[in-house]
Every structure is written in structure tokens, then in C-alpha cells.
Amino acid sequence: SQKIEQNSEALNIQEGKTATLTCNYTNYSPAYLQWYRQDPGRGPVFLLLIRENEKEKRKERLKVTFDTTLKQSLFHITASQPADSATYLCALILTGGGNKLTFGTGTQLKVEL
Amino acid sequence: SQTIHQWPATLVQPVGSPLSLECTVEGTSNPNLYWYRQAAGRGLQLLFYSVGIGQISSEVPQNLSASRPQDRQFILSSKKLLLSDSGFYLCACRGANEQYFGPGTRLTVT
């Protein structure tokens, strides 16, 4: 069966450290993989998109890697801040999928002082 | 850029009552629109999507329905709510490849 897995346990890190979140998928052939941020009681906000032929993408303190052989994406936040505390969702767009997104369950990140 | 409005923000409804949630979009025309549900502690589940007026695709069989009476209006309905319909309902609009989400409606069925 098709699955997108993200760490269900919350990730607690210290301010200034790098947070690394994992997204693994099985039985999908995604054209794109996206990362979203969701704060409690609010809709997700788009952060980054990476295509199947790209290995890495950066935006300010954010970095995403995409390994289609391992079927895994890593999401890094460098120099993390308490304001980065949120739930981070990965989502796949399938080839020919009509831009429909399939989401993982998300990983909650808490950055502590 | 697109702005998505949803109402109501919160709703408490008894089992068996009807439902109507509305989503409107500004800043774009002929958008792809989506309804998602997020149950407590779970990921977003795509319920319906629409590529144009009157065009609705259902992703999950259930007692919900969707309609798109105008280009930038998307409505989620039910004739009789179930307890399992409780959740956080999100409307989204397609960008280039990403999606923009509205603020959501928190529905509690009692």
C-alpha cells in the first residue's frame, strides 16, 4: 500500500541548533515533494518544493533534500529559533496527479531556549 | 497572490443535522480548488477537488458532498452529519505547483 511517513514523535531541539525532519514514502513515484508549515488551529503554509530531478533546494535557513532511490526527503532548519516551533508536513504530487497533494501526518518541532 | 476565505471559523452541530461550509477565493480566476479534512492527530485527507464550475471529483466515499456554483466559490455540504465528521476542514487553491490554504473551519459533531 502507499504510505507517507513522518516521525510521529515531537522533535525538541535547542535554539541555534539544526533541526532535521524526515519524510519517507513507499509505492509512490512523485513528480514533486513539498514541505508545509502548520501552526495550531491554522491552515498549512507552503515552504519549499523540490522536483524529482533535484537533489537539494535551499531557501534562507531552510534546506530540503530529495533522494528518489531511498524514497526519502530531509528537511533542515539551520540556526533554529523558537518561532520555528510548528508542525511540518511533507506532501507529494504524483506524476499526472492533477496537482493533487498527498500529505504525511506531520512532525511537531519545538525549539527551546 | 490568492486569498482564501472560509466560514464559519468554528461550528458545533448535533448528529444528523445538515452542514454547509463555504470557501471563497480572491486574487485569481478559474482556480483548482480543494477540500481537505484533518482529524485530530492525523494528516490532511483530500475530500474533493474541482477544476472548474460544476466540476467536482470525490476522493473519499462518505456522506459529504461538494459543489462549485461560481468560479471562486466552493461549498462543502452534508445532509446528515455523523460523529466521525468532526475535524478541521480546510479549503485550498492551487498556485503554480503549491497550494494555498484558508484559515479552516473547526467542526465538532455532538
Coordinates of N, CA and C in Angstrom, one line a residue:
Chain A
S1 N 0.9 -1.2 0.0 CA 0.0 0.0 0.0 C 0.9 1.2 0.0
Q2 N 0.3 2.4 -0.4 CA 1.0 3.6 -0.5 C 1.1 4.3 0.9
K3 N 2.2 4.7 1.3 CA 2.4 5.4 2.6 C 3.3 6.6 2.5
I4 N 3.0 7.6 3.3 CA 4.0 8.7 3.5 C 4.2 8.7 5.0
E5 N 5.4 8.6 5.5 CA 5.7 8.5 6.9 C 6.6 9.6 7.4
Q6 N 6.1 10.3 8.4 CA 6.9 11.3 9.1 C 7.0 10.9 10.6
N7 N 8.1 11.3 11.2 CA 8.2 11.0 12.7 C 7.0 11.5 13.4
S8 N 6.3 10.6 14.1 CA 5.1 11.0 14.8 C 5.5 11.6 16.2
E9 N 6.6 11.3 16.6 CA 7.1 11.8 17.9 C 7.6 13.3 17.7
A10 N 7.3 14.1 18.6 CA 7.7 15.5 18.5 C 9.2 15.6 18.6
L11 N 9.8 16.6 17.9 CA 11.2 16.8 17.9 C 11.5 18.0 18.7
N12 N 12.3 17.9 19.8 CA 12.6 19.0 20.7 C 14.1 19.3 20.5
I13 N 14.4 20.5 20.1 CA 15.8 20.9 20.0 C 16.1 22.2 20.6
Q14 N 17.4 22.5 20.8 CA 17.7 23.8 21.4 C 17.9 24.9 20.4
E15 N 17.6 26.1 20.8 CA 17.7 27.2 19.9 C 19.2 27.3 19.4
G16 N 19.3 27.6 18.1 CA 20.6 27.7 17.4 C 21.0 26.4 16.8
K17 N 20.5 25.3 17.1 CA 20.8 24.0 16.5 C 20.1 23.8 15.2
T18 N 20.5 22.8 14.5 CA 19.9 22.5 13.2 C 18.8 21.4 13.5
A19 N 17.6 21.6 13.0 CA 16.5 20.6 13.1 C 16.5 19.9 11.8
T20 N 16.4 18.6 11.9 CA 16.3 17.7 10.7 C 15.0 16.9 10.8
L21 N 14.1 17.0 9.9 CA 12.9 16.2 9.8 C 12.9 15.3 8.6
T22 N 12.3 14.2 8.8 CA 12.4 13.1 7.8 C 11.0 12.8 7.2
C23 N 11.0 12.6 5.9 CA 9.8 12.1 5.2 C 10.1 10.9 4.3
N24 N 9.5 9.8 4.6 CA 9.7 8.6 3.8 C 8.4 8.2 3.1
Y25 N 8.6 7.7 1.9 CA 7.4 7.3 1.2 C 7.6 5.9 0.6
T26 N 6.5 5.2 0.4 CA 6.6 3.9 -0.3 C 5.5 3.8 -1.3
N27 N 5.8 3.1 -2.4 CA 4.9 2.8 -3.5 C 4.3 4.1 -4.1
Y28 N 5.1 5.2 -4.2 CA 4.8 6.4 -4.9 C 5.9 6.7 -5.9
S29 N 5.6 7.4 -6.9 CA 6.6 7.9 -7.8 C 6.2 9.4 -8.0
P30 N 6.6 10.2 -7.0 CA 6.2 11.6 -7.0 C 7.0 12.4 -8.1
A31 N 6.3 13.4 -8.7 CA 6.9 14.3 -9.5 C 7.5 15.5 -8.7
Y32 N 6.9 15.8 -7.6 CA 7.4 16.9 -6.7 C 7.2 16.4 -5.3
L33 N 8.0 17.0 -4.4 CA 7.7 16.9 -3.0 C 7.7 18.3 -2.4
Q34 N 6.8 18.5 -1.5 CA 6.7 19.8 -0.9 C 6.7 19.7 0.6
W35 N 7.1 20.8 1.2 CA 7.1 20.9 2.7 C 6.2 22.2 3.0
Y36 N 5.4 21.9 4.1 CA 4.5 23.0 4.6 C 4.7 23.1 6.1
R37 N 4.4 24.3 6.5 CA 4.4 24.5 8.0 C 3.0 24.8 8.4
Q38 N 2.6 24.2 9.6 CA 1.2 24.4 10.1 C 1.3 24.7 11.6
D39 N 0.8 25.9 11.9 CA 0.7 26.3 13.3 C -0.7 25.9 13.8
P40 N -0.8 25.7 15.1 CA -2.1 25.2 15.7 C -3.3 26.0 15.3
G41 N -4.3 25.3 14.9 CA -5.6 25.9 14.5 C -5.5 26.7 13.2
R42 N -4.5 26.6 12.4 CA -4.4 27.3 11.2 C -4.1 26.4 10.0
G43 N -4.3 26.9 8.8 CA -4.0 26.1 7.6 C -2.5 26.0 7.3
P44 N -2.1 25.0 6.6 CA -0.7 24.9 6.3 C -0.2 26.0 5.4
V45 N 1.0 26.3 5.5 CA 1.7 27.4 4.7 C 2.8 26.7 3.9
F46 N 2.8 27.0 2.6 CA 3.9 26.4 1.7 C 5.2 27.0 2.0
L47 N 6.2 26.1 2.1 CA 7.6 26.5 2.3 C 8.5 26.3 1.1
L48 N 8.6 25.0 0.7 CA 9.6 24.7 -0.4 C 9.0 23.5 -1.2
L49 N 9.4 23.5 -2.5 CA 9.1 22.5 -3.4 C 10.4 22.0 -4.0
I50 N 10.5 20.7 -4.2 CA 11.7 20.1 -4.8 C 11.2 19.1 -5.8
R51 N 11.8 19.1 -7.0 CA 11.4 18.2 -8.1 C 12.1 16.9 -8.1
E52 N 11.6 15.9 -8.8 CA 12.2 14.6 -8.7 C 13.6 14.6 -9.3
N53 N 14.0 15.5 -10.1 CA 15.3 15.5 -10.7 C 16.3 16.5 -10.0
E54 N 15.8 17.0 -8.8 CA 16.6 17.9 -8.0 C 17.1 17.1 -6.7
K55 N 18.3 17.4 -6.3 CA 18.8 16.7 -5.1 C 18.6 17.6 -3.9
E56 N 18.7 18.9 -4.1 CA 18.7 19.8 -2.9 C 18.1 21.1 -3.3
K57 N 17.4 21.7 -2.3 CA 16.9 23.1 -2.5 C 17.1 23.8 -1.3
R58 N 17.4 25.1 -1.4 CA 17.6 26.0 -0.2 C 16.7 27.2 -0.3
K59 N 16.3 27.7 0.9 CA 15.6 29.0 1.0 C 15.9 29.5 2.4
E60 N 16.8 30.6 2.4 CA 17.1 31.2 3.6 C 17.7 30.1 4.6
R61 N 17.1 29.9 5.8 CA 17.6 28.9 6.7 C 17.1 27.5 6.5
L62 N 16.3 27.3 5.4 CA 15.7 26.0 5.1 C 16.5 25.3 4.0
K63 N 16.6 24.0 4.2 CA 17.2 23.2 3.1 C 16.4 21.9 3.0
V64 N 16.1 21.5 1.8 CA 15.4 20.2 1.5 C 16.2 19.4 0.6
T65 N 16.3 18.1 0.9 CA 17.0 17.1 0.0 C 15.9 16.1 -0.4
F66 N 16.2 15.5 -1.5 CA 15.2 14.5 -2.1 C 16.0 13.4 -2.7
D67 N 15.8 12.2 -2.2 CA 16.5 11.0 -2.7 C 15.5 10.0 -3.2
T68 N 15.3 10.0 -4.5 CA 14.2 9.1 -5.1 C 14.6 7.6 -5.0
T69 N 15.9 7.4 -4.8 CA 16.3 6.0 -4.6 C 16.0 5.5 -3.2
L70 N 16.3 6.3 -2.2 CA 15.9 5.9 -0.9 C 14.4 6.2 -0.6
K71 N 13.8 7.0 -1.5 CA 12.4 7.4 -1.3 C 12.3 8.2 0.0
Q72 N 13.1 9.2 0.1 CA 13.2 10.0 1.3 C 13.5 11.4 1.0
S73 N 12.9 12.3 1.9 CA 13.2 13.7 1.8 C 13.6 14.1 3.3
L74 N 14.7 14.9 3.4 CA 15.1 15.5 4.6 C 14.8 17.0 4.6
F75 N 14.3 17.6 5.7 CA 14.0 19.0 5.8 C 14.9 19.5 6.9
H76 N 15.7 20.5 6.7 CA 16.6 21.0 7.7 C 16.3 22.5 7.9
I77 N 16.3 22.9 9.2 CA 16.2 24.3 9.6 C 17.5 24.6 10.4
T78 N 18.3 25.4 9.8 CA 19.5 25.8 10.5 C 19.3 27.0 11.4
A79 N 20.2 27.1 12.4 CA 20.1 28.2 13.4 C 18.6 28.4 13.9
S80 N 18.1 27.3 14.3 CA 16.6 27.3 14.7 C 16.3 28.3 15.8
Q81 N 15.1 28.8 15.7 CA 14.6 29.8 16.7 C 13.3 29.3 17.3
P82 N 12.9 29.8 18.4 CA 11.6 29.4 19.0 C 10.4 29.6 18.0
A83 N 10.5 30.6 17.2 CA 9.5 30.9 16.2 C 9.3 29.9 15.2
D84 N 10.3 29.0 15.1 CA 10.2 27.9 14.1 C 9.4 26.7 14.7
S85 N 9.0 26.8 15.9 CA 8.2 25.8 16.5 C 6.8 25.7 15.8
A86 N 6.5 24.5 15.3 CA 5.3 24.3 14.5 C 5.3 22.8 14.1
T87 N 4.2 22.4 13.4 CA 4.2 21.1 12.8 C 4.6 21.3 11.3
Y88 N 5.4 20.4 10.8 CA 5.9 20.4 9.4 C 5.4 19.2 8.7
L89 N 4.8 19.5 7.6 CA 4.1 18.4 6.8 C 4.9 18.3 5.4
C90 N 5.1 17.0 5.0 CA 5.6 16.8 3.7 C 4.4 16.4 2.8
A91 N 4.5 16.7 1.6 CA 3.4 16.3 0.7 C 3.9 15.9 -0.7
L92 N 3.3 15.0 -1.3 CA 3.7 14.5 -2.6 C 2.7 14.9 -3.7
I93 N 3.3 15.3 -4.9 CA 2.4 15.4 -6.1 C 2.9 14.3 -7.0
L94 N 1.9 13.5 -7.4 CA 2.3 12.4 -8.3 C 2.3 12.8 -9.7
T95 N 3.1 12.1 -10.5 CA 3.1 12.4 -12.0 C 1.7 12.1 -12.5
G96 N 1.2 13.1 -13.2 CA -0.1 13.0 -13.8 C -1.2 13.0 -12.8
G97 N -0.9 13.6 -11.6 CA -1.9 13.5 -10.5 C -2.8 14.7 -10.4
G98 N -2.8 15.6 -11.4 CA -3.8 16.7 -11.4 C -3.5 17.7 -10.3
N99 N -2.2 17.7 -9.9 CA -1.9 18.6 -8.8 C -2.5 18.3 -7.5
K100 N -2.9 17.1 -7.3 CA -3.5 16.6 -6.0 C -2.3 16.3 -5.1
L101 N -2.4 16.8 -3.9 CA -1.4 16.6 -2.9 C -1.8 15.4 -2.0
T102 N -0.8 14.6 -1.6 CA -1.0 13.6 -0.6 C 0.0 13.9 0.5
F103 N -0.6 14.1 1.7 CA 0.2 14.6 2.9 C 0.6 13.5 3.8
G104 N 1.8 13.7 4.4 CA 2.2 12.9 5.6 C 1.4 13.5 6.8
T105 N 1.6 12.8 7.9 CA 0.9 13.2 9.1 C 1.6 14.3 9.9
G106 N 2.8 14.7 9.5 CA 3.5 15.8 10.1 C 4.3 15.5 11.3
T107 N 5.3 16.3 11.5 CA 6.2 16.2 12.7 C 6.2 17.5 13.4
Q108 N 5.9 17.4 14.7 CA 5.9 18.7 15.5 C 7.3 19.0 16.0
L109 N 7.7 20.2 15.7 CA 9.0 20.7 16.1 C 8.8 21.7 17.2
K110 N 9.6 21.5 18.3 CA 9.6 22.5 19.4 C 11.1 23.0 19.6
V111 N 11.3 24.3 19.4 CA 12.6 24.8 19.6 C 12.6 25.5 21.0
E112 N 13.5 25.1 21.8 CA 13.6 25.6 23.2 C 14.7 26.6 23.4
L113 N 14.5 27.5 24.3 CA 15.6 28.5 24.6 C 16.7 27.8 25.3
Chain B
S1 N -1.4 37.7 -5.1 CA -1.5 36.3 -4.7 C -2.9 36.0 -4.2
Q2 N -3.2 34.7 -4.1 CA -4.5 34.3 -3.7 C -4.8 34.5 -2.2
T3 N -6.0 34.9 -1.9 CA -6.5 34.9 -0.5 C -7.7 34.0 -0.5
I4 N -7.8 33.2 0.6 CA -8.9 32.2 0.7 C -9.6 32.5 2.0
H5 N -10.9 32.6 1.9 CA -11.8 32.9 3.0 C -12.6 31.7 3.3
Q6 N -12.8 31.3 4.5 CA -13.6 30.2 4.9 C -14.5 30.7 6.1
W7 N -15.8 30.2 6.1 CA -16.6 30.4 7.2 C -17.7 29.3 7.3
P8 N -18.1 29.1 8.6 CA -17.7 29.8 9.8 C -16.3 29.3 10.2
A9 N -15.7 29.9 11.2 CA -14.4 29.5 11.8 C -14.6 28.3 12.7
T10 N -15.7 28.3 13.4 CA -16.0 27.1 14.3 C -17.4 26.8 14.2
L11 N -17.8 25.6 14.4 CA -19.1 25.1 14.3 C -19.3 23.9 15.2
V12 N -20.4 23.9 16.0 CA -20.8 22.8 16.7 C -22.2 22.4 16.3
Q13 N -22.3 21.1 15.8 CA -23.6 20.7 15.3 C -23.9 19.3 15.8
P14 N -25.2 19.0 16.0 CA -25.6 17.7 16.5 C -25.6 16.7 15.4
V15 N -25.4 15.4 15.8 CA -25.5 14.3 14.9 C -26.8 14.4 14.1
G16 N -26.8 14.2 12.8 CA -28.0 14.1 12.0 C -28.4 15.5 11.4
S17 N -27.7 16.5 11.8 CA -28.1 17.9 11.3 C -27.3 18.1 10.0
P18 N -27.8 19.1 9.2 CA -27.1 19.4 7.9 C -25.9 20.2 8.1
L19 N -25.1 20.3 7.0 CA -23.8 21.1 7.1 C -23.7 21.9 5.8
S20 N -23.2 23.1 5.9 CA -22.7 23.8 4.8 C -21.6 24.7 5.2
L21 N -20.4 24.4 4.6 CA -19.2 25.2 4.8 C -18.9 25.9 3.4
E22 N -18.5 27.2 3.6 CA -18.2 27.9 2.3 C -16.8 28.4 2.3
C23 N -16.3 28.4 1.0 CA -14.9 28.8 0.8 C -15.0 29.8 -0.5
T24 N -14.4 30.9 -0.3 CA -14.3 31.8 -1.5 C -12.8 32.2 -1.7
V25 N -12.5 32.5 -2.9 CA -11.1 32.8 -3.3 C -11.0 34.2 -3.9
E26 N -10.0 34.9 -3.6 CA -9.7 36.2 -4.2 C -8.4 36.2 -4.9
G27 N -8.2 37.0 -5.9 CA -6.8 37.2 -6.5 C -6.5 36.2 -7.6
T28 N -7.4 35.4 -8.0 CA -7.1 34.5 -9.1 C -8.5 34.2 -9.8
S29 N -8.4 33.6 -11.0 CA -9.6 33.2 -11.7 C -9.4 31.8 -12.2
N30 N -10.5 31.1 -12.3 CA -10.5 29.7 -12.7 C -9.5 28.8 -11.9
P31 N -9.5 28.9 -10.6 CA -8.5 28.1 -9.8 C -8.9 26.7 -9.7
N32 N -8.0 25.8 -9.5 CA -8.3 24.5 -8.9 C -8.5 24.6 -7.4
L33 N -9.6 24.1 -6.9 CA -10.0 24.2 -5.5 C -10.1 22.8 -4.9
Y34 N -9.8 22.8 -3.6 CA -9.7 21.5 -2.9 C -10.4 21.7 -1.5
W35 N -11.0 20.6 -1.0 CA -11.4 20.5 0.3 C -10.7 19.3 1.0
Y36 N -10.1 19.7 2.2 CA -9.4 18.7 3.0 C -10.0 18.6 4.3
R37 N -9.9 17.4 5.0 CA -10.2 17.3 6.4 C -9.0 16.8 7.2
Q38 N -8.8 17.4 8.3 CA -7.7 17.0 9.2 C -8.4 16.6 10.5
A39 N -8.3 15.3 10.8 CA -8.8 14.8 12.1 C -7.7 14.9 13.1
A40 N -8.1 14.9 14.4 CA -7.1 15.2 15.5 C -6.0 14.2 15.4
G41 N -4.8 14.7 15.3 CA -3.6 13.9 15.3 C -3.3 13.1 14.0
R42 N -4.0 13.6 13.0 CA -3.9 12.9 11.7 C -3.5 13.9 10.6
G43 N -3.1 13.3 9.5 CA -2.7 14.2 8.4 C -3.9 14.7 7.6
L44 N -3.7 15.5 6.6 CA -4.7 16.1 5.8 C -5.2 15.0 4.8
Q45 N -6.5 14.9 4.8 CA -7.2 13.9 3.8 C -7.9 14.7 2.8
L46 N -7.6 14.5 1.5 CA -8.2 15.2 0.4 C -9.6 14.6 0.3
L47 N -10.6 15.5 0.3 CA -12.0 15.0 0.2 C -12.6 15.2 -1.2
F48 N -12.4 16.5 -1.8 CA -12.9 16.8 -3.1 C -12.0 17.8 -3.7
Y49 N -12.0 17.8 -5.1 CA -11.3 18.8 -5.8 C -12.1 19.2 -7.0
S50 N -11.9 20.4 -7.5 CA -12.7 21.0 -8.6 C -11.7 21.8 -9.5
V51 N -11.9 21.5 -10.8 CA -11.1 22.2 -11.8 C -11.9 23.3 -12.5
G52 N -13.2 23.4 -12.2 CA -14.0 24.5 -12.8 C -15.4 24.4 -12.2
I53 N -16.2 25.4 -12.7 CA -17.6 25.5 -12.2 C -18.3 24.2 -12.5
G54 N -19.0 23.6 -11.5 CA -19.8 22.4 -11.7 C -19.0 21.1 -11.8
Q55 N -17.7 21.2 -11.8 CA -16.8 20.0 -11.9 C -16.3 19.6 -10.6
I56 N -16.7 18.5 -10.1 CA -16.3 18.0 -8.7 C -15.8 16.6 -8.9
S57 N -14.7 16.3 -8.2 CA -14.1 15.0 -8.1 C -14.1 14.6 -6.7
S58 N -14.6 13.4 -6.4 CA -14.6 13.0 -5.0 C -13.5 12.0 -4.8
E59 N -12.8 12.2 -3.7 CA -11.6 11.3 -3.4 C -12.0 10.2 -2.4
V60 N -12.9 10.5 -1.5 CA -13.2 9.5 -0.5 C -14.7 9.4 -0.4
P61 N -15.3 8.2 -0.5 CA -16.7 8.0 -0.4 C -17.2 8.2 1.0
Q62 N -18.2 9.0 1.2 CA -18.7 9.4 2.5 C -20.0 10.1 2.4
N63 N -20.5 10.7 3.5 CA -21.8 11.3 3.4 C -21.6 12.8 3.2
L64 N -20.5 13.3 2.7 CA -20.3 14.7 2.3 C -20.4 14.8 0.8
S65 N -20.7 16.1 0.4 CA -20.7 16.4 -1.0 C -20.1 17.8 -1.2
A66 N -19.8 18.1 -2.4 CA -19.2 19.4 -2.7 C -19.9 20.0 -3.9
S67 N -19.9 21.3 -4.0 CA -20.4 22.0 -5.1 C -19.6 23.2 -5.4
R68 N -19.6 23.6 -6.7 CA -18.9 24.8 -7.1 C -19.8 25.6 -8.0
P69 N -20.6 26.5 -7.4 CA -21.6 27.2 -8.1 C -21.1 28.4 -8.9
Q70 N -19.9 28.9 -8.4 CA -19.3 30.0 -9.1 C -17.8 29.8 -9.2
D71 N -17.1 30.5 -10.0 CA -15.7 30.3 -10.3 C -14.8 30.2 -9.0
R72 N -15.1 31.1 -8.1 CA -14.3 31.3 -6.9 C -15.0 30.9 -5.6
Q73 N -16.0 30.1 -5.7 CA -16.8 29.6 -4.6 C -16.9 28.1 -4.6
F74 N -16.6 27.6 -3.4 CA -16.5 26.1 -3.2 C -17.3 25.8 -1.9
I75 N -18.2 24.9 -2.0 CA -19.1 24.6 -0.8 C -19.0 23.1 -0.5
L76 N -18.9 22.9 0.8 CA -18.9 21.5 1.3 C -20.2 21.3 2.1
S77 N -20.9 20.2 1.8 CA -22.2 20.0 2.4 C -22.4 18.6 2.9
S78 N -23.4 18.5 3.8 CA -23.8 17.2 4.3 C -25.3 17.3 4.6
K79 N -26.0 16.2 4.3 CA -27.5 16.2 4.7 C -27.6 15.8 6.1
K80 N -26.8 14.9 6.6 CA -26.9 14.4 7.9 C -25.5 14.1 8.5
L81 N -25.1 14.9 9.5 CA -23.7 14.7 10.0 C -23.6 13.5 10.9
L82 N -22.4 12.9 10.8 CA -22.0 11.8 11.7 C -21.0 12.3 12.7
L83 N -20.8 11.5 13.8 CA -19.8 11.9 14.8 C -18.4 11.9 14.1
S84 N -18.2 11.0 13.2 CA -16.9 10.9 12.5 C -16.6 12.0 11.6
D85 N -17.6 12.9 11.4 CA -17.4 14.1 10.5 C -16.6 15.2 11.3
S86 N -16.5 15.1 12.5 CA -15.7 16.1 13.3 C -14.3 16.2 12.8
G87 N -13.8 17.4 12.8 CA -12.5 17.7 12.3 C -12.3 19.1 11.9
F88 N -11.1 19.3 11.3 CA -10.7 20.7 10.9 C -10.8 20.6 9.3
Y89 N -11.7 21.4 8.8 CA -11.9 21.4 7.3 C -11.2 22.6 6.7
L90 N -10.4 22.3 5.7 CA -9.5 23.3 5.0 C -9.9 23.3 3.5
C91 N -10.0 24.5 3.1 CA -10.2 24.8 1.6 C -8.8 25.2 1.1
A92 N -8.5 24.8 -0.1 CA -7.2 25.2 -0.7 C -7.3 25.5 -2.1
C93 N -6.4 26.3 -2.6 CA -6.4 26.8 -4.0 C -5.0 26.5 -4.6
R94 N -5.0 26.1 -5.8 CA -3.7 25.8 -6.4 C -3.0 27.0 -6.9
G95 N -1.7 27.0 -6.6 CA -0.8 28.1 -7.1 C -0.1 27.5 -8.3
A96 N 1.2 27.8 -8.5 CA 1.9 27.3 -9.6 C 2.0 25.8 -9.5
N97 N 2.5 25.3 -8.4 CA 2.5 23.9 -8.1 C 2.2 23.7 -6.6
E98 N 2.3 24.7 -5.8 CA 2.0 24.6 -4.4 C 0.5 24.9 -4.2
Q99 N 0.0 24.7 -3.0 CA -1.4 25.0 -2.7 C -1.4 26.1 -1.5
Y100 N -2.4 26.9 -1.6 CA -2.6 28.0 -0.6 C -3.9 27.5 0.1
F101 N -3.8 27.6 1.5 CA -4.8 27.1 2.3 C -5.6 28.3 3.0
G102 N -6.9 28.1 3.2 CA -7.6 29.0 4.0 C -7.4 28.8 5.5
P103 N -8.1 29.6 6.3 CA -7.9 29.5 7.8 C -8.6 28.3 8.4
G104 N -9.5 27.6 7.7 CA -10.1 26.4 8.2 C -11.3 26.6 9.0
T105 N -12.1 25.6 9.1 CA -13.3 25.5 9.9 C -13.2 24.4 10.9
R106 N -13.3 24.6 12.2 CA -13.3 23.6 13.2 C -14.7 23.1 13.4
L107 N -15.0 21.9 13.0 CA -16.4 21.3 13.1 C -16.3 20.3 14.2
T108 N -17.3 20.4 15.2 CA -17.5 19.4 16.2 C -18.9 18.9 16.1
V109 N -19.0 17.6 15.9 CA -20.3 17.0 15.9 C -20.6 16.3 17.2
T110 N -21.7 16.7 17.8 CA -22.0 16.2 19.2 C -23.2 15.2 19.2

